[in-house]
mmCIF file of C-alpha atoms in Angstrom:
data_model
loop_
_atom_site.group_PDB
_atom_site.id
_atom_site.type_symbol
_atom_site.label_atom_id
_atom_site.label_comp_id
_atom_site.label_asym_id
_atom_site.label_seq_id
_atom_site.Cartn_x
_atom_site.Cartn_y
_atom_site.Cartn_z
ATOM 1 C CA UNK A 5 -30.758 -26.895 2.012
ATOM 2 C CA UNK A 6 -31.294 -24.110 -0.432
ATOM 3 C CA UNK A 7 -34.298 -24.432 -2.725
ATOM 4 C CA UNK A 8 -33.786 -26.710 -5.904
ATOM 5 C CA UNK A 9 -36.794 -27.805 -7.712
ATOM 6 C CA UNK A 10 -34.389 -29.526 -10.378
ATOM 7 C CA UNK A 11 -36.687 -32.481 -11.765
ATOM 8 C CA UNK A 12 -33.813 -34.713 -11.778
ATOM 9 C CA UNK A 13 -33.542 -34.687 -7.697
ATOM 10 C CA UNK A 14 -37.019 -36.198 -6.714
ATOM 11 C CA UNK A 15 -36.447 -39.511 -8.551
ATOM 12 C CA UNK A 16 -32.758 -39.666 -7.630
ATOM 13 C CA UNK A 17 -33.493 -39.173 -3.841
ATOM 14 C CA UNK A 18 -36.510 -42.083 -3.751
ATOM 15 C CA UNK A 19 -33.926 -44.558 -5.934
ATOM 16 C CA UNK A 20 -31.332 -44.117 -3.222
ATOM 17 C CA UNK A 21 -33.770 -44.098 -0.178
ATOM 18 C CA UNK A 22 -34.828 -47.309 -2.132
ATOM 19 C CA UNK A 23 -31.779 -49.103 -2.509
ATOM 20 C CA UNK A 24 -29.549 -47.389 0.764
ATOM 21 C CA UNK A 25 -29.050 -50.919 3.189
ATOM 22 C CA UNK A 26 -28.630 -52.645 -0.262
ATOM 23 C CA UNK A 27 -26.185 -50.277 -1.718
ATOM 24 C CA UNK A 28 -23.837 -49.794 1.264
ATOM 25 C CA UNK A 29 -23.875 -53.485 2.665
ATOM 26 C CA UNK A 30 -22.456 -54.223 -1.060
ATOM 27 C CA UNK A 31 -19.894 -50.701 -0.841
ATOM 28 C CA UNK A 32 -19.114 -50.661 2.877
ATOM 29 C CA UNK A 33 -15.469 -49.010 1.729
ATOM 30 C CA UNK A 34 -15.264 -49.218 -2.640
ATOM 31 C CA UNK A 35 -11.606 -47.594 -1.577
ATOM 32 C CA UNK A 36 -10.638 -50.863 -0.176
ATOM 33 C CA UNK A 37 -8.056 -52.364 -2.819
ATOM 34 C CA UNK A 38 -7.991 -49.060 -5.433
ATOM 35 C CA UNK A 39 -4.768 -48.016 -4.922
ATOM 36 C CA UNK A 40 -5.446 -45.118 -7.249
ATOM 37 C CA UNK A 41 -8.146 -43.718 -6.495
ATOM 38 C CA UNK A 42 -6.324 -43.693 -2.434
ATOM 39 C CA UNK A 43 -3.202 -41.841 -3.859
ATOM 40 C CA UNK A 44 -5.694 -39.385 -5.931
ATOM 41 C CA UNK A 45 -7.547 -38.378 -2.230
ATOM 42 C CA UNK A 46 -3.969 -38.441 -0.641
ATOM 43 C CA UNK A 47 -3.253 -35.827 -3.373
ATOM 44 C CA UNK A 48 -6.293 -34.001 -2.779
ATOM 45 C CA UNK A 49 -5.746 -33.738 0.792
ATOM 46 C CA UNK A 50 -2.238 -32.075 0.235
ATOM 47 C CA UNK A 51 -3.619 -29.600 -1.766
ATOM 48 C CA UNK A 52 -6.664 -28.734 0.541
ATOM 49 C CA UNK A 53 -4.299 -29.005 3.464
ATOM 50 C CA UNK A 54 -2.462 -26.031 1.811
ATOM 51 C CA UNK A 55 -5.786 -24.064 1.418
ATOM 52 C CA UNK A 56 -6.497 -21.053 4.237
ATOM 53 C CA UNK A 57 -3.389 -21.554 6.481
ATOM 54 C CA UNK A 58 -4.254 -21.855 10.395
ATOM 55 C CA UNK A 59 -8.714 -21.213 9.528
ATOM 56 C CA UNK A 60 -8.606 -24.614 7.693
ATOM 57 C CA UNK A 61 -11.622 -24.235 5.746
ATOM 58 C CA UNK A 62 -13.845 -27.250 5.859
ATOM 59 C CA UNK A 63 -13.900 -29.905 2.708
ATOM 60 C CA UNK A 64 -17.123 -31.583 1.395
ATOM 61 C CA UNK A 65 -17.896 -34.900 0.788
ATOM 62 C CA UNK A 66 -20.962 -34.053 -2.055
ATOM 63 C CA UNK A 67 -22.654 -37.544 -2.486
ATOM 64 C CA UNK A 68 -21.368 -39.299 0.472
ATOM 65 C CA UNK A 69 -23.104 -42.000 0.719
ATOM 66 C CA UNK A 70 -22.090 -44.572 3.308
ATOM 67 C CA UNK A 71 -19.619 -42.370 4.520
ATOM 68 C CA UNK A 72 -16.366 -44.371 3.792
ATOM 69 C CA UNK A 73 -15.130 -41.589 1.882
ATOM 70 C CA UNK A 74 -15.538 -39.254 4.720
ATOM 71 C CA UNK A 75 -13.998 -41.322 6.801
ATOM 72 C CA UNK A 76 -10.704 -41.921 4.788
ATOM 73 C CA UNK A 77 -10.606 -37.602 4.094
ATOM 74 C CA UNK A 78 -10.725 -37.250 8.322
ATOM 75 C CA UNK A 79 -8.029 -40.310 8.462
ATOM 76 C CA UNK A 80 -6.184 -37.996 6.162
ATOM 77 C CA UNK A 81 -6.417 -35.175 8.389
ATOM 78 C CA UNK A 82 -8.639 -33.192 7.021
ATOM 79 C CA UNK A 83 -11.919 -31.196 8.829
ATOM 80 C CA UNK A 84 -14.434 -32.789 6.759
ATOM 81 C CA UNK A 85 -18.533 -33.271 6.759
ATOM 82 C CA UNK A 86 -20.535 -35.108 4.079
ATOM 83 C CA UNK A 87 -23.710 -34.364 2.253
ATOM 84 C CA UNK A 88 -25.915 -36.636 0.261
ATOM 85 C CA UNK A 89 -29.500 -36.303 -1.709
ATOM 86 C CA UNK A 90 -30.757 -39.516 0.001
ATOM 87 C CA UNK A 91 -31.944 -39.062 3.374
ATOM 88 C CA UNK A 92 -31.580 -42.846 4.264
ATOM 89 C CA UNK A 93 -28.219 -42.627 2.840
ATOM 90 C CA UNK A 94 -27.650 -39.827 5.571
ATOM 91 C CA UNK A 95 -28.657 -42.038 8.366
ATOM 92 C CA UNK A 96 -26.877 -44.609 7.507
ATOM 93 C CA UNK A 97 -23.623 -42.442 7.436
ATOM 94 C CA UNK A 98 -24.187 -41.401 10.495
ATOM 95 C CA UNK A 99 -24.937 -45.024 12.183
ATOM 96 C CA UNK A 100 -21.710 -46.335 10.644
ATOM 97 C CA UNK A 101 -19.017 -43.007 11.346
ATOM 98 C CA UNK A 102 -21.180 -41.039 14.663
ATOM 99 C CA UNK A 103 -17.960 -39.124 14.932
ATOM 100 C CA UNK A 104 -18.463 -37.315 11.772
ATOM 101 C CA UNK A 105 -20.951 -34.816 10.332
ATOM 102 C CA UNK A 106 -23.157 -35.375 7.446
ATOM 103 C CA UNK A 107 -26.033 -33.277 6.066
ATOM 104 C CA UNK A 108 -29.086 -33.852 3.737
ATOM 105 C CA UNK A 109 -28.420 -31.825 0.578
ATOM 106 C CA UNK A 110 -27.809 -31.216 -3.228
ATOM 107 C CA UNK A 111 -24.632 -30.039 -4.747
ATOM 108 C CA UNK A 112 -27.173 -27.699 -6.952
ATOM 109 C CA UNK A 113 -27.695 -25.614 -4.269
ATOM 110 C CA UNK A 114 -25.390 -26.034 -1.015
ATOM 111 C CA UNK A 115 -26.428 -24.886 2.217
ATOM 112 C CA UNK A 116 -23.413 -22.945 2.656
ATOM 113 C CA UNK A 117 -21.830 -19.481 2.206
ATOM 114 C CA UNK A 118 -19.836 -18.344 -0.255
ATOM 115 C CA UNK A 119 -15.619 -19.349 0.082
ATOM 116 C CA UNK A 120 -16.402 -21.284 3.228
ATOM 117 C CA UNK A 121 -14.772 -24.796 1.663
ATOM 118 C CA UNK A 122 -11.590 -26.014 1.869
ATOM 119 C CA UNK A 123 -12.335 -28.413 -0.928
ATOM 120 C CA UNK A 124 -15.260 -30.282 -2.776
ATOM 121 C CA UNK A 125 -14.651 -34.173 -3.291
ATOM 122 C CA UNK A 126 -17.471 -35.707 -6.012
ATOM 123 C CA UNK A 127 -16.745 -39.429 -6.546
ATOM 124 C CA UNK A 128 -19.602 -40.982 -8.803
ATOM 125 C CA UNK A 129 -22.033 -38.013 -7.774
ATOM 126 C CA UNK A 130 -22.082 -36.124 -10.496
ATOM 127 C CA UNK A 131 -22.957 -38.729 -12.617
ATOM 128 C CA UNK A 132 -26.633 -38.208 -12.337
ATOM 129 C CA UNK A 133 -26.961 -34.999 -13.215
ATOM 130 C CA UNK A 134 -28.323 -33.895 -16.533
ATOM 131 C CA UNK A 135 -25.740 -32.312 -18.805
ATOM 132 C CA UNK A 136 -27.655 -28.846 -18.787
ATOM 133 C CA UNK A 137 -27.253 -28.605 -15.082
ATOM 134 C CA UNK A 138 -23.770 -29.636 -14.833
ATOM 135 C CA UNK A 139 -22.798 -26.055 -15.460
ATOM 136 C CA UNK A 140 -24.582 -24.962 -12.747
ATOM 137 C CA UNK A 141 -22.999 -27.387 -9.993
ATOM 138 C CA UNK A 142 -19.700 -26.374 -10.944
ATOM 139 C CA UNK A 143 -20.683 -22.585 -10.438
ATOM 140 C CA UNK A 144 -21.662 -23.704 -7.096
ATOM 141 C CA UNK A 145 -18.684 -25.541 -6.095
ATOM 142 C CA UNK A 146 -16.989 -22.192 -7.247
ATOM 143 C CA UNK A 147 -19.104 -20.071 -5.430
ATOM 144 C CA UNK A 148 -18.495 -22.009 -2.388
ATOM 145 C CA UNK A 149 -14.960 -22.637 -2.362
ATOM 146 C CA UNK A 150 -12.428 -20.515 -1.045
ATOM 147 C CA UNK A 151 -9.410 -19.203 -3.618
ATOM 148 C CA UNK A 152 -6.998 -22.210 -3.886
ATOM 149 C CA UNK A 153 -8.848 -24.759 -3.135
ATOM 150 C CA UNK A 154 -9.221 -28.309 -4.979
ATOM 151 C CA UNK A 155 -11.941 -30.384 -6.758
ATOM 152 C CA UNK A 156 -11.681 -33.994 -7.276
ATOM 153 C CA UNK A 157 -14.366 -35.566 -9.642
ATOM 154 C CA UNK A 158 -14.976 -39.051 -10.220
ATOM 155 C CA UNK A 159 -17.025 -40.623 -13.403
ATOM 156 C CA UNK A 160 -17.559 -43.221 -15.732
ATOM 157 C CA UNK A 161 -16.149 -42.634 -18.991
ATOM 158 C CA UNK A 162 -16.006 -43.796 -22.924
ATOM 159 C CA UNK A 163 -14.807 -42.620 -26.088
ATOM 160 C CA UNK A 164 -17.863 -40.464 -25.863
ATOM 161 C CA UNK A 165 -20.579 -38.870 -23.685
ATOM 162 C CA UNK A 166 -23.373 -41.000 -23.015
ATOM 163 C CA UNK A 167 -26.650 -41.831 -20.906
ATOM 164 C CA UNK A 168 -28.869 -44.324 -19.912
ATOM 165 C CA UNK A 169 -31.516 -44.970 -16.993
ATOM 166 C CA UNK A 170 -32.372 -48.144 -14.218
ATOM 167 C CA UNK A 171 -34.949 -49.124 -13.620
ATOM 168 C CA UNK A 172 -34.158 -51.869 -11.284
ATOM 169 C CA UNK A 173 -31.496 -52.425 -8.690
ATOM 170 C CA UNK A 174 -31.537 -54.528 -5.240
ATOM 171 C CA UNK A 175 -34.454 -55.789 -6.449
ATOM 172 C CA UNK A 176 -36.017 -52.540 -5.765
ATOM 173 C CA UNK A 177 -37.854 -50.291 -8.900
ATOM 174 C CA UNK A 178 -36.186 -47.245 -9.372
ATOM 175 C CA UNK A 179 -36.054 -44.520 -11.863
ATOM 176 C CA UNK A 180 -32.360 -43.304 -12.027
ATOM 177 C CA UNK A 181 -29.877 -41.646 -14.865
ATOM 178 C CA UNK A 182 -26.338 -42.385 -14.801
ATOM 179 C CA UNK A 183 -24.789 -40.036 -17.385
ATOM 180 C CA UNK A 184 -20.741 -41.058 -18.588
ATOM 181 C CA UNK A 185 -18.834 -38.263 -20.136
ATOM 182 C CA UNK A 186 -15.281 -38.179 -21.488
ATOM 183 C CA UNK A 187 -12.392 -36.451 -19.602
ATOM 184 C CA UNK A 188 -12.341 -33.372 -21.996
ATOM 185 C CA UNK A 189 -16.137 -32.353 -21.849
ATOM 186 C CA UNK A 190 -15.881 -32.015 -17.807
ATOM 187 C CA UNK A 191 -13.204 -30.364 -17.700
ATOM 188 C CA UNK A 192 -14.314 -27.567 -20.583
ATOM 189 C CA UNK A 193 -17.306 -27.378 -17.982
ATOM 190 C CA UNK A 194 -15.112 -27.088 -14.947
ATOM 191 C CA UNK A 195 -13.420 -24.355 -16.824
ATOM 192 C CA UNK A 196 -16.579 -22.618 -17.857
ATOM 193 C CA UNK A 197 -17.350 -22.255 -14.334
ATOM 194 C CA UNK A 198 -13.565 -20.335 -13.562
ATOM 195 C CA UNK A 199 -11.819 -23.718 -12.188
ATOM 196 C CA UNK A 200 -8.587 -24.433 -13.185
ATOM 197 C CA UNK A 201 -7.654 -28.351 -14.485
ATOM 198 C CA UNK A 202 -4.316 -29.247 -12.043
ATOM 199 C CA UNK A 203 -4.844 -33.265 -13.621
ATOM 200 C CA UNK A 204 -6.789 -36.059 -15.611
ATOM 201 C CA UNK A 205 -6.583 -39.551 -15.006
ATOM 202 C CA UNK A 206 -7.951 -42.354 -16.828
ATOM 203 C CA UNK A 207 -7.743 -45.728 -15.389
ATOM 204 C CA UNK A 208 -9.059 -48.742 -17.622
ATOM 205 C CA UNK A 209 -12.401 -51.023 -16.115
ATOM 206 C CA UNK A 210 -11.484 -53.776 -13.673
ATOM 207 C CA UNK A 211 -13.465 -56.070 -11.670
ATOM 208 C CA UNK A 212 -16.927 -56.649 -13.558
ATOM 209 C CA UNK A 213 -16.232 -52.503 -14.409
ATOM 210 C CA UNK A 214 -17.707 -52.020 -18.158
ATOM 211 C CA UNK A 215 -16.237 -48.762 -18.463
ATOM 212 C CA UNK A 216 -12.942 -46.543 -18.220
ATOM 213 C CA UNK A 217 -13.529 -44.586 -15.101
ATOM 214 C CA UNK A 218 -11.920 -40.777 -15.420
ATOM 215 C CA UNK A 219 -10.510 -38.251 -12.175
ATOM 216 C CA UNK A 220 -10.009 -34.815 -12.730
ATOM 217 C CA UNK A 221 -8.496 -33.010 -10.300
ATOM 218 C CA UNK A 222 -8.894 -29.024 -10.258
ATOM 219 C CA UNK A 223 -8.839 -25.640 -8.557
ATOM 220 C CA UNK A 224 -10.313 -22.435 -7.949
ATOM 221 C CA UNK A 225 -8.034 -19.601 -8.972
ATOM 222 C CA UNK A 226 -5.782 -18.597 -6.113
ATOM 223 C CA UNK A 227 -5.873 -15.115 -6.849
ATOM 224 C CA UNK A 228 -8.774 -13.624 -9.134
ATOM 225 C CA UNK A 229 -8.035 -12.535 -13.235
ATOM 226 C CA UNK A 230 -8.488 -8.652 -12.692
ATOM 227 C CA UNK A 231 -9.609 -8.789 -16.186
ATOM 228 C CA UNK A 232 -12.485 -11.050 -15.584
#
């Protein structure tokens, strides 16, 4: 992993290591029964399909977690590997899909070089980091992406941006910030950092869900602005 002394990552790495067996024996597959959120990676995996003809460019799984997400990008033929913060998260990936790759890391500074992905999938990842580095991540999922290629994003959402932190979860003490932005200031980020919006979805909370929860799907520019 590339250096990153962000401030945020410490206590978001021990809350995970904290909660991991917790966390995934409650989210063993949080796909299972969201039919949008399956047609929204189906989509993805067209477009990343698309990206670097017969090289197929790897896609990232940034905040993997348990894996299941992983696992459904590989069942949807993609050449995929995942990374999370959490080391125990990492292991636990590994225990539950041994047939796939995943890597201790931080989307603030990926271990990788530059226009090596096929695509960068962030479902509820992004959602702990602090506003003023969200610019930053987005540079790095640009820098690491090859031309073409998709982003899919994942987040809680409202009528406006928001924040608040746990302290407790599992039973476990944590210290963790979940940050919920609308569709519109993400995407003015994701264009800040040269990606292109292809679509936004909003769908409304279900099941115990307190808040909207927002997709955004977009790309890095197929072929570079010569004015830029």
């Amino acid at each position: 992993m590339r250096a990153d002394r962000s401030e945020f990552l410490d206590p978001t790495r021990a809350s995970y290591d904290a909660v991991a067996e917790a966390y995934a024996a409650e989210h063993p597959d949080s796909l299972a029964g969201r039919p949008l959120e399956s047609a929204l990676l189906t989509t993805f995996a067209a477009l990343a399909g698309a990206v670097g003809g017969s090289a197929r460019p790897p896609v990232a799984d940034l905040g993997s977690g348990p894996g299941y997400v992983t696992a459904r990008l590989r069942d949807l033929g993609l050449p995929v590997f995942g990374v999370d913060l959490s080391p125990r998260m990492v292991a636990l990936a590994r225990r539950a899909h041994p047939d796939l790759r995943f890597h201790v890391g931080s989307m603030t500074a990926l271990d990788l070089p530059a226009e090596s992905l096929g695509g960068v999938v962030a479902l509820y990842s992004v959602i702990h980091v602090p506003d003023d580095h969200l610019p930053s991540v987005f540079a790095e999922f640009h820098r690491v992406l090859v031309p073409g290629a998709p982003v899919l994003l994942a987040f809680q959402s409202g009528a406006a941006d928001g924040h608040r932190r746990l302290t407790e979860r599992f039973g476990q003490r944590i210290s963790l910030d979940y940050y919920w932005r609308t569709p519109e200031s993400v995407a003015a980020r994701l264009r800040q950092a040269g990606l292109d919006l292809y679509a936004r979805v909003v769908r409304e909370p279900e099941d115990g869900e307190t808040l909207p929860r927002a997709f955004l799907l977009a790309r890095k520019p197929a072929v570079a602005d010569a004015t830029a």
